[in-house]
Amino acid sequence: MATTSLPGLEAFVAEIGLGPVPFFAAADVFNNPLDIYHSYLAADFQQLVDSDPELVYKAIQPPNAIQDGDLDIVLPRLKLSGGNPKELAGELLRQIQPHVLFGFPFQDGIHIRFFFSPKIIPRLLLPYINDRKPSYGIDKTLGLRNGADSGRKKVLVEFSSPNVAQDFTSAHLRSTILGAFVANIHEAMGWDVVRINYLGDWGKHLGLLGLGWRKYGSAEKAEDRENLFKYIHNLYNKMEEELRPELEARKNARDAGQDAAILDTQGLFAERDVTFSRMEHGEEEAIALWRKLRDITVEYYVETYERLNISFDEYSGESDVSMNPEAVVEVETILKAKGIYEELDGAWVIDYDKYGTKLGTVTVRGRNGSTTYLLRDIATVFDRFKRHSFDKMIYVVCEQDVHFRQVFKAIELMGHPEIADKLEHITFAKANRRSSHLGDAQLLGDILDQREDFMREVMSASPDEYPVEWGDAVAKAMGLSSLVVQELRSRKGHSTNTDLSLLAVEGETGPDLLRCYARLCSAIATIGVRLTPEEVPSLDYEPLWMSPWCDLLRLMTRYPGIVKSAFNMVDPATILAYLFQIVEDLTSCLDEAEEDESGGEGSSVSSKYAARAVLYESVRQILESGMKMLGIAPAST
């Protein structure tokens, strides 16, 4: 693993004809090969200008569009005096000396742009990737706490969070897939990740479900473990339907200016409240029923999430705080002691406007003594901090931005800004309507079944694109990949409403990624070349000098920067867009390889296939790494 240590890297670049790698504090030459190029260019250019070396380094960047070059000197960033940047760019361009790493530079307004030398890039990049294998592009130092031997940072990621027995909505689905990405990329970057599913497992809807279980519960249905969750889901829907007339009657009474309080003591409405009250008061029989319903839900989701390659470390919920009143009392004691808590019309509230934030006056404990989501969420933060001592906690929840700002501000006002600073809410827009890709599905398992069934139909109708021998496991993987890409392709905050059939098979889709990956694996197997790590640096890479091969290599140098950007922005669309660029360039290479009938003899043919084998394996590792972070498991064909 020569390039993973400084002596090894120095020896490696010396074989290419380069001197020692110049040092810049901002460069990360052991995790990003682009920074090797960057460092040599900055060192050479610094000799032409009277600027601080670090300023020169920061004035160089990869262009946004790879067709504009590989590195770009932005003249205004150098803050040079004596002429406008465009004229200075022209003057400096004439002074730049040829460099083995780069082709001839060219001016583009205030920019001086460089392309990597196609003769050098495979010699530098492919051994570099080969030394790192699956860890290429992954900087695990981002997950380390400051200081020697201080260990890894810990992040709690709360996502998915469905309600017991209720529908799995489009918001739950996107939270699940986006939250899995957030957890995956933190884990890839070296963080200690705790995945939390915060269930809606407390409230009057549990009273309604408990009432339905007692009223209609079937011992025979209770023994059908495979369909038990669907049974309680249908049971809850039945009880909601029975309750609806009473809810409408209450609404009509209020609209007519009548006192609806008497209605609260009658019918299912009252029975529901009594049932939940028994749970709140810890009555043994009521709690046993509550726990049974919750266990059915958790068991169902554990099995179903596995189909999405997701597992949770912790299934918590609103019940945790509700059944642990000491945590709530501790929060309220601090709120009162600091004068944050105010009594208003029999309720306890926080007036956030008093503290310079336009978050309004919010009820924390209701007039009837019940706790609110706000109070329970504040108590949950402190409970989790005591148990996990986290460095960061991320909520992946649809909208609710104001609610989480209220939670974070309350914790700050309570005297714990150091905890508030560790909290983050990743939001996304609610669908304008029920997303069509959910169809009539109401449960997560039904959604996944629909995707898989649709892909089976697509594959059966298109045997040229989807060989029969790929089998049902591939159909499942492709169905799930289409769902993942559907949810991640829109940047955070954007809603999605797209047609199932278009999502599954047209354009930049999950199946498109998996088909390309399968084709690549087939090409690797067909070549059949296996090289030792010692052989990779000394290969003849001339067969990769020309387009489209060198175009793919140039794009591969950007993978570490793409991953780091996606991590910093917590944006899966960055990785997704990059992978589709890889697929486009790789497809061009595979097409050319299939059309290549030039023949040849002896060493030239051997050299060509050996060079391609190394390139293919390197790009395979990038595809697999990126897909796994997104939550897509590469399908075995």
Coordinates of N, CA and C in Angstrom, one line a residue, residues 132-210:
R132 N -6.2 1.8 -1.9 CA -7.2 2.1 -0.9 C -8.4 1.1 -1.0
K133 N -8.6 0.6 -2.2 CA -9.8 -0.3 -2.5 C -11.1 0.3 -2.0
P134 N -11.9 -0.3 -1.2 CA -13.3 0.2 -0.9 C -13.2 1.5 -0.1
S135 N -12.1 1.8 0.5 CA -12.0 3.1 1.3 C -11.7 4.3 0.4
Y136 N -11.5 4.1 -0.9 CA -11.2 5.3 -1.7 C -12.4 6.2 -1.7
G137 N -12.1 7.5 -1.4 CA -13.1 8.5 -1.3 C -13.7 8.7 0.1
I138 N -13.3 7.9 1.0 CA -13.8 7.9 2.4 C -12.8 8.5 3.3
D139 N -13.1 9.6 4.0 CA -12.2 10.2 4.9 C -12.7 10.0 6.3
K140 N -12.2 8.9 7.0 CA -12.7 8.6 8.3 C -12.2 9.5 9.4
T141 N -11.2 10.4 9.1 CA -10.8 11.3 10.1 C -11.9 12.3 10.4
L142 N -12.9 12.5 9.5 CA -14.0 13.4 9.8 C -14.8 12.9 11.0
G143 N -14.7 11.6 11.3 CA -15.5 11.1 12.4 C -14.7 11.0 13.7
L144 N -13.5 11.6 13.8 CA -12.7 11.6 15.0 C -12.8 12.8 15.8
R145 N -12.9 12.6 17.1 CA -12.9 13.8 18.0 C -11.6 14.5 18.0
N146 N -11.5 15.7 18.4 CA -10.3 16.4 18.5 C -9.4 15.9 19.6
G147 N -8.1 15.8 19.4 CA -7.2 15.3 20.4 C -6.8 13.9 20.2
A148 N -5.6 13.6 20.6 CA -5.1 12.2 20.4 C -5.9 11.2 21.3
D149 N -6.2 10.1 20.7 CA -6.9 9.0 21.4 C -8.2 9.4 22.0
S150 N -8.9 10.3 21.4 CA -10.2 10.8 22.0 C -11.4 10.0 21.4
G151 N -11.1 9.1 20.5 CA -12.2 8.3 20.0 C -13.0 8.9 18.9
R152 N -14.0 8.1 18.5 CA -14.9 8.6 17.4 C -16.0 9.5 17.9
K153 N -16.5 10.3 17.1 CA -17.7 11.1 17.4 C -18.9 10.2 17.3
K154 N -19.9 10.6 18.1 CA -21.2 9.8 18.0 C -22.3 10.7 17.5
V155 N -23.1 10.2 16.6 CA -24.2 10.9 16.1 C -25.5 10.0 16.2
L156 N -26.5 10.6 16.7 CA -27.8 9.9 16.7 C -28.7 10.4 15.5
V157 N -29.2 9.5 14.8 CA -30.0 9.9 13.6 C -31.4 9.3 13.8
E158 N -32.4 10.2 14.0 CA -33.8 9.8 14.2 C -34.5 9.9 12.9
F159 N -35.1 8.8 12.4 CA -35.8 8.9 11.1 C -36.8 7.8 11.0
S160 N -37.6 7.9 10.0 CA -38.8 7.0 9.7 C -40.0 7.3 10.6
S161 N -40.0 6.9 11.8 CA -40.9 7.2 12.9 C -42.4 7.1 12.5
P162 N -42.8 5.9 12.1 CA -44.2 5.7 11.8 C -45.0 5.6 13.1
N163 N -46.4 5.7 12.9 CA -47.3 5.5 14.1 C -47.7 4.1 14.2
V164 N -47.9 3.6 15.4 CA -48.4 2.3 15.6 C -49.7 2.1 14.9
A165 N -49.7 1.0 14.1 CA -51.0 0.5 13.4 C -51.5 1.5 12.3
Q166 N -50.9 2.6 12.1 CA -51.4 3.6 11.1 C -50.7 3.5 9.8
D167 N -51.2 4.2 8.8 CA -50.6 4.2 7.4 C -49.1 4.6 7.4
F168 N -48.4 4.0 6.5 CA -47.0 4.5 6.3 C -47.1 5.5 5.1
T169 N -47.0 6.7 5.5 CA -47.2 7.8 4.5 C -46.0 8.1 3.6
S170 N -46.2 8.9 2.6 CA -45.1 9.3 1.8 C -44.0 10.1 2.6
A171 N -44.5 10.8 3.6 CA -43.5 11.5 4.5 C -42.6 10.5 5.3
H172 N -43.3 9.4 5.8 CA -42.5 8.4 6.5 C -41.5 7.7 5.5
L173 N -42.0 7.5 4.3 CA -41.1 6.8 3.3 C -39.9 7.7 3.0
R174 N -40.1 9.0 2.8 CA -38.9 9.8 2.4 C -38.0 10.0 3.6
S175 N -38.6 10.1 4.8 CA -37.8 10.2 6.0 C -36.9 8.9 6.2
T176 N -37.5 7.8 5.9 CA -36.8 6.5 6.0 C -35.6 6.4 5.1
I177 N -35.8 6.8 3.8 CA -34.7 6.7 2.8 C -33.7 7.8 3.0
L178 N -34.1 9.0 3.2 CA -33.2 10.1 3.4 C -32.4 9.9 4.7
G179 N -33.1 9.4 5.8 CA -32.5 9.2 7.1 C -31.4 8.1 7.0
A180 N -31.7 7.1 6.2 CA -30.8 6.0 6.1 C -29.5 6.5 5.4
F181 N -29.6 7.4 4.4 CA -28.5 8.0 3.8 C -27.6 8.8 4.8
V182 N -28.3 9.6 5.6 CA -27.6 10.4 6.6 C -26.8 9.5 7.5
A183 N -27.4 8.5 8.0 CA -26.7 7.5 8.9 C -25.6 6.8 8.1
N184 N -25.8 6.4 6.9 CA -24.8 5.7 6.1 C -23.6 6.5 5.9
I185 N -23.7 7.8 5.5 CA -22.6 8.6 5.1 C -21.8 9.0 6.3
H186 N -22.5 9.2 7.5 CA -21.8 9.5 8.7 C -21.0 8.3 9.1
E187 N -21.6 7.1 9.0 CA -20.8 5.9 9.3 C -19.6 5.7 8.4
A188 N -19.8 5.9 7.1 CA -18.7 5.8 6.2 C -17.6 6.7 6.6
M189 N -17.9 7.9 7.1 CA -16.9 8.9 7.4 C -16.3 8.7 8.8
G190 N -16.6 7.5 9.4 CA -16.0 7.2 10.7 C -16.7 7.5 11.9
W191 N -17.9 8.0 11.8 CA -18.7 8.3 13.0 C -19.3 7.1 13.6
D192 N -19.5 7.1 14.9 CA -20.3 6.1 15.6 C -21.7 6.4 15.5
V193 N -22.5 5.7 14.8 CA -23.9 6.1 14.4 C -24.9 5.2 15.2
V194 N -25.8 5.9 15.8 CA -27.0 5.2 16.4 C -28.2 5.6 15.7
R195 N -28.8 4.6 15.0 CA -30.1 4.8 14.3 C -31.3 4.6 15.2
I196 N -32.1 5.7 15.2 CA -33.3 5.6 16.2 C -34.6 5.8 15.4
N197 N -35.5 4.9 15.7 CA -36.8 5.0 15.1 C -37.8 5.4 16.2
Y198 N -38.2 6.6 16.2 CA -39.0 7.2 17.2 C -40.5 7.0 16.9
L199 N -41.1 6.0 17.4 CA -42.4 5.6 17.0 C -43.5 6.5 17.6
G200 N -44.6 6.6 16.9 CA -45.8 7.3 17.5 C -46.5 6.2 18.2
D201 N -46.1 5.9 19.4 CA -46.6 4.8 20.2 C -47.3 5.2 21.5
W202 N -47.8 6.5 21.5 CA -48.5 6.9 22.7 C -49.5 8.0 22.2
G203 N -50.6 8.0 22.9 CA -51.7 8.9 22.5 C -53.0 8.3 22.4
K204 N -54.0 9.1 22.1 CA -55.4 8.6 22.1 C -55.6 7.6 21.0
H205 N -54.8 7.7 19.9 CA -55.0 6.7 18.9 C -54.7 5.3 19.4
L206 N -53.8 5.2 20.4 CA -53.6 3.8 21.0 C -54.8 3.4 21.9
G207 N -55.5 4.4 22.4 CA -56.7 4.1 23.2 C -57.8 3.6 22.2
L208 N -57.9 4.2 21.0 CA -58.9 3.7 20.1 C -58.5 2.3 19.6
L209 N -57.2 2.1 19.3 CA -56.8 0.7 18.9 C -57.1 -0.3 19.9
G210 N -56.7 0.0 21.2 CA -56.9 -0.9 22.3 C -58.4 -1.2 22.5

